[in-house]
Short mmCIF file of N, CA and C in Angstrom, two decimals:
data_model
loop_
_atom_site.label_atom_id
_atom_site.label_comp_id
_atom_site.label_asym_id
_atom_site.label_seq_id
_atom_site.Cartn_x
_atom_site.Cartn_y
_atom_site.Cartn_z
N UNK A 5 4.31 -4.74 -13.32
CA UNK A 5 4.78 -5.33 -12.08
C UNK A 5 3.69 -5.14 -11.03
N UNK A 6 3.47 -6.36 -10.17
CA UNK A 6 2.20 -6.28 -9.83
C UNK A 6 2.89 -6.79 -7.70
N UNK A 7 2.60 -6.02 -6.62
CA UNK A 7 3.43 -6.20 -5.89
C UNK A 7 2.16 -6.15 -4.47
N UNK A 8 2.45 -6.91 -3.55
CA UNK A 8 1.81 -6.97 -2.24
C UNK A 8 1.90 -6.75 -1.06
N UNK A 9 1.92 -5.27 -0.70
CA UNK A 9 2.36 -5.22 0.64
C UNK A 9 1.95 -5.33 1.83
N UNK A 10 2.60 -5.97 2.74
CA UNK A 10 1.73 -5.93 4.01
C UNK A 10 3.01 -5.03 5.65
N UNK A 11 2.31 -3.60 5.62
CA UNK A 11 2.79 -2.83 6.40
C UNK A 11 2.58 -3.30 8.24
N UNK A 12 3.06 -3.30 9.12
CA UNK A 12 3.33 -3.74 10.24
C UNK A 12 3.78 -2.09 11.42
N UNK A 13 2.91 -2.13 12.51
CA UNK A 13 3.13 -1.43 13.46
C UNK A 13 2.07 0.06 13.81
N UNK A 14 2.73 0.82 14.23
CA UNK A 14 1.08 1.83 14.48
C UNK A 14 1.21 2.74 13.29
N UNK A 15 0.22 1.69 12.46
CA UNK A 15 -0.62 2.35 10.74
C UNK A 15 -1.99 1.99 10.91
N UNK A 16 -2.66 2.14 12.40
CA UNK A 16 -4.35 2.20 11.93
C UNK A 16 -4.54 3.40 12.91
N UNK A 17 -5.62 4.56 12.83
CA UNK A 17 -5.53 5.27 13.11
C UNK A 17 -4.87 6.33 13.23
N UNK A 18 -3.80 6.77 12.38
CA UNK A 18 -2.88 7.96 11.86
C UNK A 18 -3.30 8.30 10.60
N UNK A 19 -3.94 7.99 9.49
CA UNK A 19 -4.00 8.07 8.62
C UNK A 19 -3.29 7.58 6.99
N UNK A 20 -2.95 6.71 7.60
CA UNK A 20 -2.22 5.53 6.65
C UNK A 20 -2.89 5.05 5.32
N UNK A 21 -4.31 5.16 5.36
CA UNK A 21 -4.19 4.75 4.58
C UNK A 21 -4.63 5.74 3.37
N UNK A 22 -5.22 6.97 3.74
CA UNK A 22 -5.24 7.90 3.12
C UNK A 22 -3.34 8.44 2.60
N UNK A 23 -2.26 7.98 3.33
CA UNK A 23 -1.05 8.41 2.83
C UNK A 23 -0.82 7.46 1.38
N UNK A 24 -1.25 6.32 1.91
CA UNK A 24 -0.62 5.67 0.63
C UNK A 24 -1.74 5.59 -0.39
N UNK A 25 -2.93 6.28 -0.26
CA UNK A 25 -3.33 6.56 -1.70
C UNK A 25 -2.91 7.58 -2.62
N UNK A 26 -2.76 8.75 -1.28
CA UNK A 26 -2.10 9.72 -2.31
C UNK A 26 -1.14 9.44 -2.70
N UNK A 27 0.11 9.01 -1.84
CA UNK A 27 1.18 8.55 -2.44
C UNK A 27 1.13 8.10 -3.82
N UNK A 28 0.11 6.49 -3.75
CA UNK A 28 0.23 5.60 -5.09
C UNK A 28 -0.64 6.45 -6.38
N UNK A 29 -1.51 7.31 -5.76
CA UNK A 29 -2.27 8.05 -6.91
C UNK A 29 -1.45 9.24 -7.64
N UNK A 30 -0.45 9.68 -7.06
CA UNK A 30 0.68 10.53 -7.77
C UNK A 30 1.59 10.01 -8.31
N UNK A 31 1.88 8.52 -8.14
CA UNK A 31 2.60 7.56 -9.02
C UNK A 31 1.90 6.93 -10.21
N UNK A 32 0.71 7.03 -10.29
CA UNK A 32 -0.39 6.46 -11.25
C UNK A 32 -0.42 4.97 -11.17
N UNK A 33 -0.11 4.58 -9.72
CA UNK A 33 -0.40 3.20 -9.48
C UNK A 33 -1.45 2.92 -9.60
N UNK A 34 -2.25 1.32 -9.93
CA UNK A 34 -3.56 0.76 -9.62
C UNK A 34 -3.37 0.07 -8.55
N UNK A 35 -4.33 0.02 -8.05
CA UNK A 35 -4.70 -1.32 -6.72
C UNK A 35 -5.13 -1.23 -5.66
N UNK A 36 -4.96 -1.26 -4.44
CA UNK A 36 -6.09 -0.95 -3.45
C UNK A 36 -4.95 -0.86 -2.27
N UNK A 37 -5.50 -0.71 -0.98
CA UNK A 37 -4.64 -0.39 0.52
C UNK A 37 -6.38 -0.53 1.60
N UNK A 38 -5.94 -1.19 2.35
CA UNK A 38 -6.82 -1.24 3.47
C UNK A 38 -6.46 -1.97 4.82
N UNK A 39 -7.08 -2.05 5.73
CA UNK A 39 -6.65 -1.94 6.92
C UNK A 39 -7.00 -3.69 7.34
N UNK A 40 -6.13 -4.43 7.82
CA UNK A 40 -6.60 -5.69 8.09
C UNK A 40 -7.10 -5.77 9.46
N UNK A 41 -7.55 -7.00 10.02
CA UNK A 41 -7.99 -7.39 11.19
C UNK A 41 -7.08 -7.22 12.51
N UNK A 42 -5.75 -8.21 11.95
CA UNK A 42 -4.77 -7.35 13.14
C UNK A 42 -4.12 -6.45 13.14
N UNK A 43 -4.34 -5.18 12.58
CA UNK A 43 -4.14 -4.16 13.17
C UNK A 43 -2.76 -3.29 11.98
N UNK A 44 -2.47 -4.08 10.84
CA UNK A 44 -1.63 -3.81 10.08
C UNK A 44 -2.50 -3.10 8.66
N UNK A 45 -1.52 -2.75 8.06
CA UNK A 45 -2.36 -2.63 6.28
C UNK A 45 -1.84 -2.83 5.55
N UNK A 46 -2.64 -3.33 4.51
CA UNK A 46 -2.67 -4.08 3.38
C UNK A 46 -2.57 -3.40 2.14
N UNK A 47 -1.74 -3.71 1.43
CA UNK A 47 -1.77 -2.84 0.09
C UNK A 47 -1.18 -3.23 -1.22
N UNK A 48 -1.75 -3.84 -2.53
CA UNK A 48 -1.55 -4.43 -3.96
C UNK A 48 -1.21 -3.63 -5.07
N UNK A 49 -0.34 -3.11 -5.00
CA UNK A 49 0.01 -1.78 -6.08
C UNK A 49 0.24 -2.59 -7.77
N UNK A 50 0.26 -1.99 -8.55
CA UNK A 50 0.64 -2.21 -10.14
C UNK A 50 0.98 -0.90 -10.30
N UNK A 51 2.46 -1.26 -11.15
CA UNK A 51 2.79 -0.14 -12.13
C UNK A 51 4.62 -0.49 -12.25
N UNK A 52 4.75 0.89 -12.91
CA UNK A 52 6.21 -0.22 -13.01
C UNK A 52 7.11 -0.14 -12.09
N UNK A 53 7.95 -0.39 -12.34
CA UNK A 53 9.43 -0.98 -11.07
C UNK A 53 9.70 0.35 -10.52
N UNK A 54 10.06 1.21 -11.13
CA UNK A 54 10.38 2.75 -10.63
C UNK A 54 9.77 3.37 -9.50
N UNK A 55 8.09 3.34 -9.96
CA UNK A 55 7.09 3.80 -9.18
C UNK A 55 6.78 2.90 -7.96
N UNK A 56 6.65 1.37 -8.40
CA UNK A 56 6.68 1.16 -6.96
C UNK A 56 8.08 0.66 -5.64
N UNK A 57 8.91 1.04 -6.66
CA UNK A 57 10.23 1.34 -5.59
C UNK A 57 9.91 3.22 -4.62
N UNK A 58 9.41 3.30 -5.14
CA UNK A 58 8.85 4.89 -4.73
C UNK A 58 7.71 5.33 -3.60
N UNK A 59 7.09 4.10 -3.80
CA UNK A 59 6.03 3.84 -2.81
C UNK A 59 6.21 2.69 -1.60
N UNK A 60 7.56 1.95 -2.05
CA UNK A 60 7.89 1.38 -0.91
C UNK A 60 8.97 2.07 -0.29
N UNK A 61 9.24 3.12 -0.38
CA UNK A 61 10.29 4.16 0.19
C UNK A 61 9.36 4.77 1.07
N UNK A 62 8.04 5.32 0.36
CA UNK A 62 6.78 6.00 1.18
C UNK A 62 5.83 5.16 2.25
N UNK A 63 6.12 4.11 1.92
CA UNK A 63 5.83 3.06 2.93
C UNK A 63 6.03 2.86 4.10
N UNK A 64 7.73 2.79 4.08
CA UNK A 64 8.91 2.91 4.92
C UNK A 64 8.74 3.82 5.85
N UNK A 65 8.43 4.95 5.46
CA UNK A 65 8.30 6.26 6.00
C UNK A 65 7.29 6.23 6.85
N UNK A 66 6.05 6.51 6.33
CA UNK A 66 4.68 6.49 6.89
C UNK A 66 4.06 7.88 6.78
N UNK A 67 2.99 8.29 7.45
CA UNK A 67 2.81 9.60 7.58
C UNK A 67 3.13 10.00 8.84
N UNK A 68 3.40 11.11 9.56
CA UNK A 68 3.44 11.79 10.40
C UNK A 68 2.19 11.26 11.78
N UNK A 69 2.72 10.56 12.41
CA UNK A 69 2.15 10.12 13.66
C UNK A 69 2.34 8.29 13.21
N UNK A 70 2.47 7.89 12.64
CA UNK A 70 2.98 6.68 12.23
C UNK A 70 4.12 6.17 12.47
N UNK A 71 4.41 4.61 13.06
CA UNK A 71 5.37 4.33 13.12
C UNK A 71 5.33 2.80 12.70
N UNK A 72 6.41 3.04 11.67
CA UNK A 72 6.36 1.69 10.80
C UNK A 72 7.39 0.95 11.21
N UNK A 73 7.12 -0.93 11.32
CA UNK A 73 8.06 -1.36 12.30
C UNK A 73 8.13 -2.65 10.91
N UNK A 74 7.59 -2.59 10.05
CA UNK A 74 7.72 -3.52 9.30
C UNK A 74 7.21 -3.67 7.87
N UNK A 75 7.79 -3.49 6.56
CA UNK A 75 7.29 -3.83 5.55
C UNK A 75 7.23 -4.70 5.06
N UNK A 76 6.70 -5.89 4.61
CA UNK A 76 6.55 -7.69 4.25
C UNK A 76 6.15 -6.95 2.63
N UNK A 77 6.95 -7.78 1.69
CA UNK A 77 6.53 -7.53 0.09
C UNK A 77 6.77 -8.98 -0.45
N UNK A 78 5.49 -8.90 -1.11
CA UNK A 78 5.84 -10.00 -1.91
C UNK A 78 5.40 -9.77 -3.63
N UNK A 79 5.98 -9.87 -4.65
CA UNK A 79 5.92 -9.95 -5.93
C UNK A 79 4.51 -10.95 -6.21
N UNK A 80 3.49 -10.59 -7.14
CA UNK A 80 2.69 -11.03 -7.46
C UNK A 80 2.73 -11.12 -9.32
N UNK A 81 1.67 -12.38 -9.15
CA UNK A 81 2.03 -12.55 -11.34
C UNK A 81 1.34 -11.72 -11.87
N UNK A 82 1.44 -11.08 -12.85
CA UNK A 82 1.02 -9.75 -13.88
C UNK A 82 -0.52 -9.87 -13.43
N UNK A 83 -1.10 -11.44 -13.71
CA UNK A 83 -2.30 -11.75 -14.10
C UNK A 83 -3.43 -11.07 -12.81
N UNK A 84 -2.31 -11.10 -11.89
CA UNK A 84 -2.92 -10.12 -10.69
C UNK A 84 -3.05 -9.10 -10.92
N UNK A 85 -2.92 -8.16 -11.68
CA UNK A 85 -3.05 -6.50 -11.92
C UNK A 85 -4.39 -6.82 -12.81
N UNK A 86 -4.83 -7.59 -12.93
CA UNK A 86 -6.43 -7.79 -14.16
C UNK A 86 -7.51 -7.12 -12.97
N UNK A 87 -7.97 -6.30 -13.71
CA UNK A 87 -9.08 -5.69 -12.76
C UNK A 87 -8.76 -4.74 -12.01
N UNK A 88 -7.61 -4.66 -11.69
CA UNK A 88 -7.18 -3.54 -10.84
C UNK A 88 -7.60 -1.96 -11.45
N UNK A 89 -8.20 -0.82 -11.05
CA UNK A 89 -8.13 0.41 -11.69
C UNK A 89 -7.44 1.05 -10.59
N UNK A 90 -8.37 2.54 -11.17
CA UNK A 90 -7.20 3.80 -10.06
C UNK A 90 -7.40 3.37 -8.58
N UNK A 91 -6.27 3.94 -7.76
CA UNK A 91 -6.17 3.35 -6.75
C UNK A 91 -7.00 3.67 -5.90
N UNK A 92 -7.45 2.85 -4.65
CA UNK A 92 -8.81 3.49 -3.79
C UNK A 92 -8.77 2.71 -2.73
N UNK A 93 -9.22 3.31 -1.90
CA UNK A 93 -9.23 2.71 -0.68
C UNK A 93 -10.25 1.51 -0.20
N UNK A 94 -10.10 0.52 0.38
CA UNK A 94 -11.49 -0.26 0.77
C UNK A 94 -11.51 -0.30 1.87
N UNK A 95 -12.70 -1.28 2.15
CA UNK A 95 -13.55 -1.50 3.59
C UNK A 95 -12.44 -1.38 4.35
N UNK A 96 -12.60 -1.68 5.72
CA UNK A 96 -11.84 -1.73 7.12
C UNK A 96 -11.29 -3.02 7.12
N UNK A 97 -12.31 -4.07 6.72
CA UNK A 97 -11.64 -5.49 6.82
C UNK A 97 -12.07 -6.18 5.39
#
């Protein structure tokens, strides 16, 4: 299951996106999380249904100085998890 999130509200500069690697890296998710242009972050998890019901709970949440005002998910086709490895953070934009 291959899934796309796009997080909404103050998640740049708290450390967001270091939460949801650890998060997804203790779930043994693949895929990436990074910070978009306006001011939200971005994040493509793979793994199965369990785990990333688990990380959109941790999502929800945020880390500590974070305040999450919005999670947008959208389901992506398997063929999207091709290439994906362990999870890691990228560029800024």
């Amino acid at each position: 299951m291959v899934l796309h999130f796009l997080v909404k509200g103050r998640v740049q500069g708290v450390g967001f996106r270091w939460f949801v690697h650890r998060e997804a890296s203790e779930l043994d998710l693949k895929g990436w999380v990074r910070n978009t242009e306006d001011g939200a972050v971005e994040i493509v998890a793979a793994g199965t249904e369990e785990n990333l019901s688990e990380l959109r709970a941790s999502l929800k949440r945020g880390p500590r100085g974070s305040r999450v005002d919005a999670v947008i998910e959208h389901a992506l086709v398997e063929k999207e998890a091709d290439g994906l490895n362990a999870f890691k953070i990228e560029g800024a934009w």
